[in-house]
Coordinates of C-alpha atoms in Angstrom, one line a residue:
Chain A
M1 CA 22.4 -19.9 -6.9
L2 CA 24.2 -19.3 -4.3
A3 CA 22.4 -18.7 -1.1
V4 CA 23.5 -18.0 2.9
D5 CA 22.3 -17.1 6.2
V6 CA 24.3 -15.2 8.5
G7 CA 23.4 -15.6 11.4
G8 CA 24.6 -13.6 14.8
T9 CA 26.5 -17.3 15.3
G10 CA 27.1 -19.2 11.9
L11 CA 27.4 -18.0 8.5
K12 CA 25.8 -20.9 6.3
A13 CA 26.3 -20.8 2.8
E14 CA 24.6 -23.5 0.5
L15 CA 25.4 -23.6 -3.4
L16 CA 21.0 -24.4 -4.6
G17 CA 19.5 -26.5 -7.5
P18 CA 16.5 -25.0 -9.7
D19 CA 14.6 -27.4 -7.1
L20 CA 16.2 -25.6 -4.3
A21 CA 18.2 -28.7 -3.2
P22 CA 21.6 -28.4 -1.8
L23 CA 24.9 -29.1 -4.2
R24 CA 27.1 -27.9 -1.7
T25 CA 27.2 -26.3 1.8
H26 CA 29.7 -24.5 3.7
T27 CA 29.7 -23.5 6.8
T28 CA 31.9 -21.5 9.3
P29 CA 31.3 -19.7 12.3
T30 CA 29.9 -15.9 12.7
D31 CA 33.0 -14.8 15.5
A32 CA 30.8 -11.5 15.7
D33 CA 33.2 -10.6 18.1
R34 CA 36.4 -9.4 15.6
G35 CA 34.4 -7.0 14.5
P36 CA 31.6 -6.2 11.8
D37 CA 34.9 -5.3 9.3
A38 CA 36.1 -9.4 10.0
V39 CA 32.5 -10.5 9.1
V40 CA 31.9 -8.7 6.5
E41 CA 35.1 -10.0 4.7
T42 CA 34.4 -13.5 5.5
I43 CA 30.8 -13.7 4.5
L44 CA 32.1 -12.7 0.8
R45 CA 35.6 -15.6 1.0
L46 CA 32.7 -18.1 1.8
C47 CA 30.8 -16.7 -1.3
A48 CA 33.6 -17.3 -3.7
D49 CA 35.0 -20.3 -2.3
L50 CA 32.0 -21.7 -3.5
T51 CA 31.5 -19.7 -6.8
A52 CA 35.3 -21.0 -7.8
T53 CA 34.3 -24.7 -7.3
A54 CA 30.3 -25.1 -8.4
P55 CA 29.4 -27.8 -11.0
I56 CA 27.5 -25.4 -12.2
P57 CA 27.5 -22.2 -13.4
V58 CA 26.2 -19.5 -10.5
A59 CA 23.8 -17.3 -11.2
A60 CA 23.3 -14.7 -9.0
A61 CA 23.8 -15.0 -4.8
S62 CA 21.2 -14.3 -2.5
L63 CA 22.1 -12.9 1.1
A64 CA 19.9 -13.1 4.1
V65 CA 20.4 -10.8 7.1
P66 CA 19.6 -10.2 10.7
G67 CA 18.0 -7.1 11.8
L68 CA 17.3 -4.0 10.0
V69 CA 17.5 -4.6 6.5
D70 CA 16.9 -2.2 3.0
A71 CA 16.3 -4.4 0.9
E72 CA 15.4 -2.5 -2.3
Q73 CA 19.2 -1.1 -2.0
G74 CA 20.6 -4.0 -0.9
I75 CA 22.5 -2.6 2.3
A76 CA 22.3 -4.8 5.9
L77 CA 21.3 -1.1 7.8
W78 CA 22.3 -2.7 11.6
S79 CA 22.5 -5.8 13.4
A80 CA 22.6 -5.8 17.6
N81 CA 23.7 -10.0 16.9
I82 CA 26.8 -8.9 14.6
G83 CA 27.0 -5.2 15.0
W84 CA 27.1 -4.1 11.4
R85 CA 25.1 -0.8 10.5
D86 CA 24.6 0.2 7.6
V87 CA 26.8 -2.5 5.2
P88 CA 26.3 -2.5 1.7
L89 CA 26.5 -6.4 1.2
R90 CA 25.2 -6.3 -2.0
K91 CA 26.7 -4.0 -4.1
L92 CA 30.6 -5.8 -2.3
V93 CA 28.7 -9.3 -3.3
E94 CA 28.8 -8.0 -6.7
Q95 CA 32.1 -6.7 -6.6
R96 CA 33.4 -9.8 -6.3
L97 CA 31.4 -12.0 -7.3
G98 CA 31.0 -10.6 -10.2
I99 CA 27.2 -11.5 -10.4
T100 CA 24.1 -10.5 -9.0
A101 CA 22.9 -10.0 -5.3
T102 CA 20.1 -9.4 -3.5
V103 CA 19.8 -8.9 0.5
V104 CA 16.6 -10.3 2.4
H105 CA 15.5 -10.1 5.6
D106 CA 16.4 -13.1 7.3
L107 CA 13.4 -14.3 9.1
A108 CA 10.7 -12.3 6.7
V109 CA 12.3 -14.5 3.8
G110 CA 12.4 -18.6 6.5
G111 CA 8.1 -17.4 6.7
F112 CA 8.1 -16.4 3.1
A113 CA 9.3 -20.0 2.2
E114 CA 7.3 -21.8 5.3
A115 CA 3.9 -19.7 3.5
R116 CA 5.5 -20.8 -0.3
I117 CA 6.5 -24.6 -0.2
G118 CA 6.0 -25.5 3.4
A119 CA 3.7 -26.0 6.5
G120 CA 1.8 -22.7 5.6
A121 CA 2.0 -23.4 1.3
G122 CA -1.6 -22.1 -0.4
V123 CA -2.9 -19.6 2.5
A124 CA -3.5 -16.3 1.9
D125 CA -3.1 -15.2 5.0
Q126 CA -1.2 -16.5 7.7
L127 CA 1.3 -15.3 10.6
F128 CA 4.8 -17.6 11.0
I129 CA 5.9 -16.6 14.3
A130 CA 10.1 -18.0 15.4
I131 CA 10.3 -18.3 18.8
G132 CA 13.8 -18.7 19.6
T133 CA 16.2 -16.9 21.7
G134 CA 14.2 -13.9 20.2
I135 CA 10.5 -14.3 18.3
A136 CA 9.8 -12.7 15.6
G137 CA 6.8 -13.1 13.1
A138 CA 6.5 -12.6 9.1
I139 CA 3.2 -11.8 8.0
T140 CA 1.3 -12.9 5.1
A141 CA -1.7 -11.2 4.3
G142 CA -4.8 -11.4 1.2
G143 CA -1.4 -13.8 -0.1
I144 CA 1.4 -10.8 0.3
P145 CA 4.2 -11.2 2.6
I146 CA 4.3 -7.7 4.1
T147 CA 7.4 -6.2 5.1
V148 CA 6.7 -2.9 5.5
G149 CA 9.3 0.0 6.3
H150 CA 13.4 -1.4 6.4
G151 CA 12.4 -4.9 7.2
Q152 CA 11.0 -3.8 11.2
A153 CA 7.4 -5.4 10.3
G154 CA 6.5 -9.2 12.5
E155 CA 8.1 -7.8 15.5
I156 CA 5.6 -9.4 17.6
G157 CA 8.1 -10.3 20.2
H158 CA 7.4 -6.8 21.1
V159 CA 4.0 -6.9 21.6
I160 CA 3.6 -6.1 24.9
V161 CA 1.8 -8.6 27.5
E162 CA 2.2 -7.8 30.3
E163 CA 2.3 -4.1 32.0
G164 CA 5.4 -3.9 34.3
G165 CA 6.2 -6.9 33.3
P166 CA 9.7 -8.1 32.9
L167 CA 12.8 -6.5 31.4
C168 CA 13.3 -7.4 27.4
G169 CA 16.7 -6.5 25.2
C170 CA 14.9 -3.1 23.4
G171 CA 14.6 -1.8 26.5
A172 CA 10.5 -2.8 27.5
Y173 CA 9.1 -3.8 30.0
G174 CA 6.3 -6.8 29.6
C175 CA 7.2 -7.7 25.6
L176 CA 6.2 -11.4 24.9
E177 CA 9.6 -12.4 23.8
A178 CA 10.5 -11.2 27.5
I179 CA 8.6 -14.2 29.0
S180 CA 7.3 -16.5 25.9
S181 CA 11.1 -16.8 24.4
A182 CA 13.5 -19.9 24.9
A183 CA 15.6 -17.0 26.1
A184 CA 13.3 -16.2 29.1
I185 CA 11.6 -19.3 30.1
S186 CA 15.4 -21.2 31.1
R187 CA 16.6 -17.5 32.1
H188 CA 13.0 -17.6 34.3
Y189 CA 13.4 -21.3 35.5
A190 CA 16.9 -20.3 36.6
D191 CA 15.4 -17.7 38.4
R192 CA 13.3 -19.2 40.8
S193 CA 14.7 -23.0 40.8
G194 CA 18.6 -22.0 41.1
T195 CA 19.7 -24.2 38.0
K196 CA 20.1 -23.1 34.0
R197 CA 18.1 -26.1 32.0
S198 CA 17.3 -25.4 28.4
T199 CA 14.0 -25.8 27.9
A200 CA 13.9 -28.9 25.7
E201 CA 15.2 -30.5 29.5
I202 CA 12.1 -28.1 31.5
A203 CA 9.7 -29.1 28.6
T204 CA 10.5 -32.7 30.1
R205 CA 10.1 -32.0 33.5
L206 CA 6.1 -30.8 32.8
G207 CA 4.3 -32.4 35.3
K208 CA 7.6 -33.6 37.5
D209 CA 8.2 -30.6 38.9
P210 CA 6.3 -27.4 39.9
I211 CA 8.7 -24.6 38.7
A212 CA 8.8 -26.2 35.5
D213 CA 4.6 -26.6 35.4
E214 CA 4.9 -22.7 36.4
V215 CA 7.3 -21.3 34.0
W216 CA 5.6 -23.1 31.2
A217 CA 2.4 -22.2 31.6
Q218 CA 3.2 -18.5 32.1
A219 CA 5.0 -18.7 28.5
V220 CA 1.9 -20.6 26.9
Q221 CA -0.2 -18.0 28.7
A222 CA 1.4 -15.0 27.0
L223 CA 2.1 -16.3 23.9
S224 CA -1.9 -17.0 23.5
R225 CA -2.7 -13.1 24.9
A226 CA -0.5 -11.8 21.5
L227 CA -1.7 -14.3 19.0
V228 CA -5.6 -13.9 19.9
S229 CA -4.4 -10.4 19.6
Y230 CA -3.0 -11.1 16.4
V231 CA -5.7 -12.9 15.2
S232 CA -7.9 -10.1 16.2
L233 CA -5.8 -7.3 13.8
L234 CA -5.4 -10.1 11.3
A235 CA -7.9 -13.2 11.2
P236 CA -4.5 -15.7 9.7
S237 CA -6.1 -19.2 8.8
I238 CA -3.1 -21.0 10.4
I239 CA 0.1 -20.3 12.9
V240 CA 3.1 -21.6 11.5
I241 CA 5.5 -21.9 14.5
G242 CA 9.0 -22.8 14.2
G243 CA 12.4 -22.1 16.1
G244 CA 13.6 -24.2 18.8
L245 CA 10.5 -23.8 21.4
A246 CA 8.6 -25.1 18.6
E247 CA 10.0 -28.4 18.6
S248 CA 9.0 -29.1 22.2
G249 CA 6.2 -30.8 19.7
P250 CA 2.7 -31.2 21.5
A251 CA 4.0 -29.8 25.1
L252 CA 3.6 -26.2 23.2
F253 CA 1.0 -27.0 20.7
E254 CA -1.4 -28.6 22.9
P255 CA -1.4 -26.3 26.0
L256 CA -0.8 -23.3 23.8
R257 CA -4.0 -24.9 21.4
A258 CA -6.3 -24.9 24.4
A259 CA -5.1 -21.4 26.2
M260 CA -6.2 -19.5 22.6
A261 CA -9.4 -21.4 22.4
A262 CA -10.5 -20.5 25.8
R263 CA -9.6 -16.2 25.2
V264 CA -11.4 -16.3 21.3
T265 CA -14.9 -15.2 21.6
F266 CA -16.1 -13.4 17.9
Q267 CA -12.8 -14.3 16.4
S268 CA -12.4 -18.1 13.8
L269 CA -9.5 -19.7 16.0
P270 CA -6.7 -20.6 13.5
T271 CA -4.8 -24.0 13.0
L272 CA -1.4 -24.3 14.5
V273 CA 1.3 -26.0 13.2
P274 CA 4.7 -26.2 13.6
A275 CA 7.0 -24.8 11.0
K276 CA 8.3 -27.7 7.6
L277 CA 11.7 -26.5 6.4
G278 CA 13.6 -26.5 9.8
A279 CA 17.1 -25.0 9.5
R280 CA 16.5 -24.6 6.4
A281 CA 13.5 -22.2 5.7
T282 CA 16.1 -19.3 5.5
V283 CA 18.6 -20.8 2.8
I284 CA 15.9 -21.6 0.8
G285 CA 13.4 -18.6 1.3
A286 CA 16.7 -16.4 0.1
G287 CA 17.1 -18.8 -3.0
L288 CA 13.0 -18.7 -4.0
L289 CA 13.1 -14.6 -3.5
A290 CA 16.4 -14.9 -5.6
W291 CA 15.0 -16.7 -8.5
D292 CA 11.6 -15.2 -8.5
K293 CA 13.4 -11.9 -9.6
L294 CA 16.0 -13.4 -11.9
N295 CA 12.7 -14.5 -14.2
E296 CA 11.2 -11.4 -13.6
E297 CA 14.1 -9.4 -15.3
A298 CA 13.9 -12.1 -18.3
T299 CA 10.2 -11.5 -19.0
E300 CA 10.7 -8.7 -19.1
Chain B
M1 CA -23.5 6.9 -7.3
L2 CA -25.5 5.9 -4.0
A3 CA -23.9 4.7 -1.3
V4 CA -25.6 3.7 1.5
D5 CA -24.2 3.5 5.4
V6 CA -26.4 1.3 7.4
G7 CA -25.6 1.8 10.7
G8 CA -26.7 0.6 14.1
T9 CA -28.9 4.3 15.3
G10 CA -29.4 5.5 11.8
L11 CA -29.3 4.9 8.5
K12 CA -27.9 7.9 5.7
A13 CA -28.3 7.3 2.3
E14 CA -26.1 10.3 -0.7
L15 CA -26.8 10.3 -4.4
L16 CA -22.5 11.8 -4.9
G17 CA -21.8 13.6 -7.7
P18 CA -18.3 11.8 -9.9
D19 CA -16.2 14.6 -7.0
L20 CA -18.0 12.5 -4.4
A21 CA -19.8 16.0 -3.2
P22 CA -23.5 15.3 -2.0
L23 CA -26.0 15.8 -4.4
R24 CA -28.9 14.3 -2.5
T25 CA -29.0 12.9 1.3
H26 CA -31.7 11.5 2.9
T27 CA -31.5 9.6 6.0
T28 CA -34.1 7.5 9.1
P29 CA -33.3 6.4 11.8
T30 CA -32.6 2.4 11.6
D31 CA -34.7 1.5 14.6
A32 CA -33.6 -2.1 15.1
D33 CA -35.4 -3.5 17.7
R34 CA -38.5 -4.0 14.6
G35 CA -36.4 -6.4 13.6
P36 CA -34.0 -7.7 10.3
D37 CA -37.1 -8.1 8.1
A38 CA -38.3 -4.0 8.7
V39 CA -34.7 -3.1 8.6
V40 CA -33.9 -4.8 5.2
E41 CA -37.1 -3.4 3.8
T42 CA -36.4 0.4 4.8
I43 CA -33.0 0.3 3.1
L44 CA -34.7 -1.0 0.0
R45 CA -37.6 1.5 0.1
L46 CA -34.9 4.7 1.3
C47 CA -32.5 3.8 -2.2
A48 CA -35.5 3.1 -4.0
D49 CA -37.0 6.9 -3.3
L50 CA -33.4 8.4 -4.2
T51 CA -32.8 6.6 -7.5
A52 CA -37.2 8.0 -8.5
T53 CA -36.3 12.0 -7.1
A54 CA -32.6 11.7 -8.8
P55 CA -31.8 14.7 -10.6
I56 CA -29.2 12.5 -13.0
P57 CA -29.0 8.7 -13.3
V58 CA -27.3 6.1 -11.0
A59 CA -24.9 4.0 -13.0
A60 CA -24.9 2.1 -9.5
A61 CA -25.8 1.3 -5.5
S62 CA -23.4 1.0 -3.0
L63 CA -24.2 -0.2 1.0
A64 CA -21.4 -0.5 3.6
V65 CA -22.9 -2.5 6.5
P66 CA -21.6 -3.6 10.2
G67 CA -20.2 -7.0 11.8
L68 CA -19.3 -9.6 9.0
V69 CA -19.9 -8.5 5.4
D70 CA -18.9 -11.5 2.8
A71 CA -17.7 -8.7 0.2
E72 CA -17.7 -11.0 -2.6
Q73 CA -21.1 -12.5 -2.5
G74 CA -22.7 -9.0 -1.4
I75 CA -24.3 -10.7 1.3
A76 CA -24.9 -9.4 5.5
L77 CA -23.5 -11.7 7.1
W78 CA -24.0 -11.2 11.0
S79 CA -24.4 -7.6 13.2
A80 CA -25.0 -7.7 16.6
N81 CA -26.4 -4.1 16.2
I82 CA -28.7 -4.9 13.9
G83 CA -29.4 -7.8 15.0
W84 CA -28.9 -9.6 10.9
R85 CA -27.6 -12.5 9.5
D86 CA -27.2 -13.6 6.1
V87 CA -29.4 -11.5 4.7
P88 CA -28.6 -12.0 0.4
L89 CA -28.4 -7.1 0.1
R90 CA -26.5 -7.2 -3.0
K91 CA -29.6 -9.1 -4.9
L92 CA -32.3 -7.3 -2.6
V93 CA -30.8 -4.2 -3.7
E94 CA -30.4 -5.7 -7.7
Q95 CA -34.0 -7.1 -7.8
R96 CA -35.3 -3.8 -6.3
L97 CA -33.5 -0.7 -8.3
G98 CA -32.5 -2.6 -11.7
I99 CA -28.6 -1.7 -11.0
T100 CA -25.8 -3.1 -9.7
A101 CA -25.2 -3.0 -6.2
T102 CA -21.9 -4.2 -4.1
V103 CA -22.3 -4.7 0.0
V104 CA -18.6 -3.4 1.7
H105 CA -17.6 -3.3 5.7
D106 CA -18.2 0.0 7.2
L107 CA -15.3 0.9 9.0
A108 CA -12.6 -0.6 6.1
V109 CA -14.6 1.7 3.7
G110 CA -14.2 4.6 5.8
G111 CA -10.8 3.7 6.8
F112 CA -10.0 3.2 2.9
A113 CA -12.1 6.7 1.9
E114 CA -9.5 8.6 4.9
A115 CA -6.2 6.5 3.2
R116 CA -7.3 7.5 -0.3
I117 CA -7.8 10.8 0.0
G118 CA -8.8 12.1 3.6
A119 CA -6.0 12.5 6.4
G120 CA -3.6 9.3 5.4
A121 CA -3.8 10.3 1.5
G122 CA -0.7 8.5 -0.1
V123 CA 1.1 6.9 2.9
A124 CA 1.5 3.1 2.4
D125 CA 1.8 1.8 6.3
Q126 CA -1.5 3.4 7.7
L127 CA -3.8 1.9 10.5
F128 CA -7.0 4.0 10.5
I129 CA -8.5 3.3 14.5
A130 CA -12.5 4.8 14.7
I131 CA -12.8 5.2 18.5
G132 CA -16.7 5.7 19.1
T133 CA -19.0 3.5 21.0
G134 CA -16.9 0.7 20.2
I135 CA -13.3 0.8 18.6
A136 CA -12.0 -0.5 15.5
G137 CA -9.9 -0.4 12.7
A138 CA -8.7 -0.6 9.3
I139 CA -4.8 -2.4 7.9
T140 CA -3.9 -0.5 5.3
A141 CA 0.0 -2.4 4.5
G142 CA 2.2 -1.6 1.4
G143 CA -0.4 0.6 0.3
I144 CA -2.8 -2.3 0.1
P145 CA -5.7 -2.6 2.2
I146 CA -5.7 -5.1 3.9
T147 CA -9.6 -7.2 4.0
V148 CA -9.1 -10.7 5.3
G149 CA -12.1 -13.1 5.1
H150 CA -15.5 -12.0 5.6
G151 CA -14.4 -8.2 7.1
Q152 CA -12.9 -9.7 10.9
A153 CA -9.3 -8.3 10.0
G154 CA -8.5 -4.6 12.2
E155 CA -10.5 -5.6 15.2
I156 CA -8.3 -4.2 17.5
G157 CA -10.6 -3.5 19.5
H158 CA -9.9 -6.4 20.1
V159 CA -6.6 -6.6 21.7
I160 CA -5.9 -7.8 25.2
V161 CA -4.7 -5.0 27.0
E162 CA -5.6 -5.8 30.5
E163 CA -5.1 -9.7 32.1
G164 CA -8.1 -9.9 33.6
G165 CA -9.5 -6.3 32.9
P166 CA -12.7 -5.3 32.3
L167 CA -15.3 -7.3 30.8
C168 CA -15.7 -6.6 26.9
G169 CA -18.3 -6.7 25.5
C170 CA -17.6 -9.5 23.1
G171 CA -17.0 -12.0 26.5
A172 CA -13.2 -11.7 27.3
Y173 CA -11.8 -9.7 30.0
G174 CA -8.9 -6.4 29.3
C175 CA -10.4 -5.8 25.9
L176 CA -8.7 -2.4 25.0
E177 CA -13.1 -1.5 23.6
A178 CA -13.5 -2.3 27.3
I179 CA -11.1 0.0 29.0
S180 CA -10.8 3.0 25.6
S181 CA -14.1 3.9 24.2
A182 CA -16.1 6.6 24.1
A183 CA -18.6 4.3 26.1
A184 CA -16.2 2.1 28.4
I185 CA -15.0 5.9 29.5
S186 CA -18.2 7.5 30.0
R187 CA -19.1 3.8 32.0
H188 CA -16.3 3.9 34.5
Y189 CA -16.4 7.7 35.0
A190 CA -19.9 6.8 36.3
D191 CA -18.9 4.0 38.1
R192 CA -17.0 5.7 40.3
S193 CA -17.9 8.7 40.8
G194 CA -21.8 8.0 40.4
T195 CA -22.7 10.4 37.7
K196 CA -22.8 9.5 33.9
R197 CA -21.0 11.9 32.0
S198 CA -20.0 12.2 27.9
T199 CA -16.2 11.7 27.2
A200 CA -16.5 15.6 26.2
E201 CA -18.5 16.5 29.0
I202 CA -15.2 14.4 31.0
A203 CA -12.7 16.2 28.7
T204 CA -13.2 19.5 29.8
R205 CA -13.0 18.3 33.4
L206 CA -9.5 16.9 33.3
G207 CA -7.0 18.8 35.8
K208 CA -10.2 19.6 37.6
D209 CA -11.7 16.1 38.6
P210 CA -9.5 13.6 40.2
I211 CA -12.1 10.9 39.0
A212 CA -11.8 12.4 35.1
D213 CA -8.1 12.2 35.7
E214 CA -7.5 8.8 36.4
V215 CA -10.0 7.1 34.6
W216 CA -8.5 9.3 31.3
A217 CA -5.3 8.5 31.7
Q218 CA -5.8 5.1 32.3
A219 CA -7.9 5.0 28.6
V220 CA -4.8 6.9 27.3
Q221 CA -2.2 3.9 28.7
A222 CA -4.6 1.5 27.7
L223 CA -4.5 3.0 24.4
S224 CA -0.1 3.8 24.3
R225 CA 0.6 0.0 24.6
A226 CA -2.6 -1.5 21.8
L227 CA -1.2 1.4 19.5
V228 CA 2.6 0.1 20.2
S229 CA 1.5 -3.8 20.3
Y230 CA 0.8 -2.4 16.8
V231 CA 3.2 -0.8 16.2
S232 CA 5.6 -3.5 16.6
L233 CA 3.6 -5.9 14.1
L234 CA 3.1 -3.7 11.3
A235 CA 4.6 -0.6 11.5
P236 CA 2.9 2.2 10.1
S237 CA 4.0 5.5 9.5
I238 CA 0.8 7.4 10.6
I239 CA -2.2 6.4 12.3
V240 CA -5.7 8.3 11.8
I241 CA -8.1 8.4 14.4
G242 CA -11.9 9.1 13.7
G243 CA -14.7 8.4 15.7
G244 CA -16.4 10.3 18.7
L245 CA -13.3 10.3 21.0
A246 CA -10.8 11.7 18.3
E247 CA -13.0 15.4 18.9
S248 CA -11.8 15.2 22.3
G249 CA -8.6 17.0 19.8
P250 CA -5.0 17.4 22.2
A251 CA -7.0 16.7 25.5
L252 CA -6.7 13.3 23.9
F253 CA -4.2 13.4 20.9
E254 CA -1.5 15.0 23.4
P255 CA -1.5 12.5 26.1
L256 CA -1.4 10.4 23.7
R257 CA 1.4 10.5 22.0
A258 CA 3.6 11.2 24.7
A259 CA 2.6 7.4 26.7
M260 CA 3.6 6.1 23.3
A261 CA 6.9 8.2 22.9
A262 CA 7.7 6.8 26.4
R263 CA 7.0 2.9 25.1
V264 CA 8.8 2.5 22.3
T265 CA 12.8 1.4 22.0
F266 CA 13.6 0.3 18.5
Q267 CA 10.8 1.3 16.6
S268 CA 9.8 4.2 14.7
L269 CA 7.3 5.7 16.0
P270 CA 4.8 7.1 14.0
T271 CA 3.0 10.6 13.0
L272 CA -0.8 10.8 15.5
V273 CA -3.6 12.1 13.6
P274 CA -7.1 13.3 13.1
A275 CA -9.5 11.6 10.8
K276 CA -10.8 14.5 8.1
L277 CA -13.6 13.1 6.5
G278 CA -15.2 12.7 9.4
A279 CA -19.5 11.4 9.5
R280 CA -19.1 11.3 5.5
A281 CA -16.5 9.1 5.3
T282 CA -18.2 5.8 5.0
V283 CA -20.2 7.3 2.8
I284 CA -17.4 8.6 0.2
G285 CA -15.8 5.5 0.9
A286 CA -18.3 2.8 -0.1
G287 CA -18.8 5.6 -3.1
L288 CA -15.0 5.3 -4.7
L289 CA -15.3 1.5 -3.4
A290 CA -17.9 1.0 -6.2
W291 CA -16.3 3.8 -8.9
D292 CA -13.2 1.7 -9.0
K293 CA -15.3 -1.4 -9.4
L294 CA -17.6 0.9 -12.2
N295 CA -14.2 1.9 -13.8
E296 CA -13.2 -1.7 -13.7
E297 CA -15.4 -3.2 -16.0
A298 CA -15.3 -0.6 -18.0
T299 CA -12.1 -1.3 -19.1
E300 CA -12.5 -4.7 -18.9

């Protein structure tokens, strides 16, 4: 099984064994500014190289891409970060490699992996939320991953948490992403202090730097507002937090748990846990989905 | 089929034919202040009377109740309006009538009926939202009604739309229900004008009464904020609006459509439509679910 994680900054292809352990890993920069055609060509070459040198036969390829995806047709519909539109990736990979390919949504499969074998394993109702440059989620309800339409579901980063709040990359004001993403926290810190720092640096300054405290508290409050609204709608028993910000650990989880506990009234408070699979969640999810598909076809 | 709609103010029992048309209808006030035992006794008597005088054999009873419900065990867990807690309704009805009974959540089955044969028929991803004294929703995702846990899912009335906003009945501040429910609109109008009016009266004063305009616009804006946040999360293709406020028609739907259109950026705007089944949605949904269950058991 070949699993590819197509990211805005890097491409990662892994040759996975049946136990999902990586037999080989190739990575290369995406260099999106070369244009979408060049990126697609790099993806195809990466797949071909890894397949040609594989120590075991490669049964299928699974490509996880960002933005909007038509998983049924195998088309990468749109990505702001990569700058492509309507790329028939499945067909291109199948033609080049001569094996079955699937195209899936990166965040959805990352959440799927956490829900199936990661921090949320065995929990029927859960939210996976990735907080990094942006914020997005993957919803599991009644044991079923909710992937409505073309991968648009789960856009919790665009829940409006502050009417007339900061401008978001999507063009709206007061989206969660514009306040609580790692990028927004760094930006708000720089705006107020004049110094650019990463969220990891800001987290270590908590309790000593009033601007850090203020920006962090604002992000945690906005996050608690969005998550409690989510709890009212979908009553998850667990919320799994991944992405760069989750690496702040207790500096994020402790005040967030307290803020959510202070907000809920009739709602049951879900457990908050960090993601388990880390940066490999996407390739693992892509691999899992492709194995499932192969097994289904084999039993049909 | 006997279908019972247990409401905070009234109890309605219908004897339904296989086409879901009402063969007989009995209604009686709930009089919740008599205490939960008396309410339960009235429900049981209503069921027994209707069964005894039925012109056709009654195969099963389906009871739709408000609040929290354990549908699997047939227990009405809790309702603030009726004041009961842990009532084993299914067992009580089965013992009294000697027929199979099911206990379901009133709003969830109302939404289920609208999604199956009402305004949302055939649409895989939709939200049914009832706006009356309170606000609650029933979610359908990927063609499946989402009834997480004990009927808690779909509590869109408690999405936080205004940090530090008006106090909600649930104890939190700034919930949608505290701004946009029919009760909240009347209350805010009375607070500002000194005159108590229904939402129907307030709607007819729009364009002529600045306080009506202001209160109405505030409710519509809060509603658009919650619905667009819902759209980001679950990307419905249709939103069905029921409950008393939906009867305002264009006075509600036109400004709400405009407010949502002004808010969305990357999201696809869902169609907004009024509910079709009106006050019978709950008994129809209860009947449909019970027929489904009988059919499943028959084919097993």
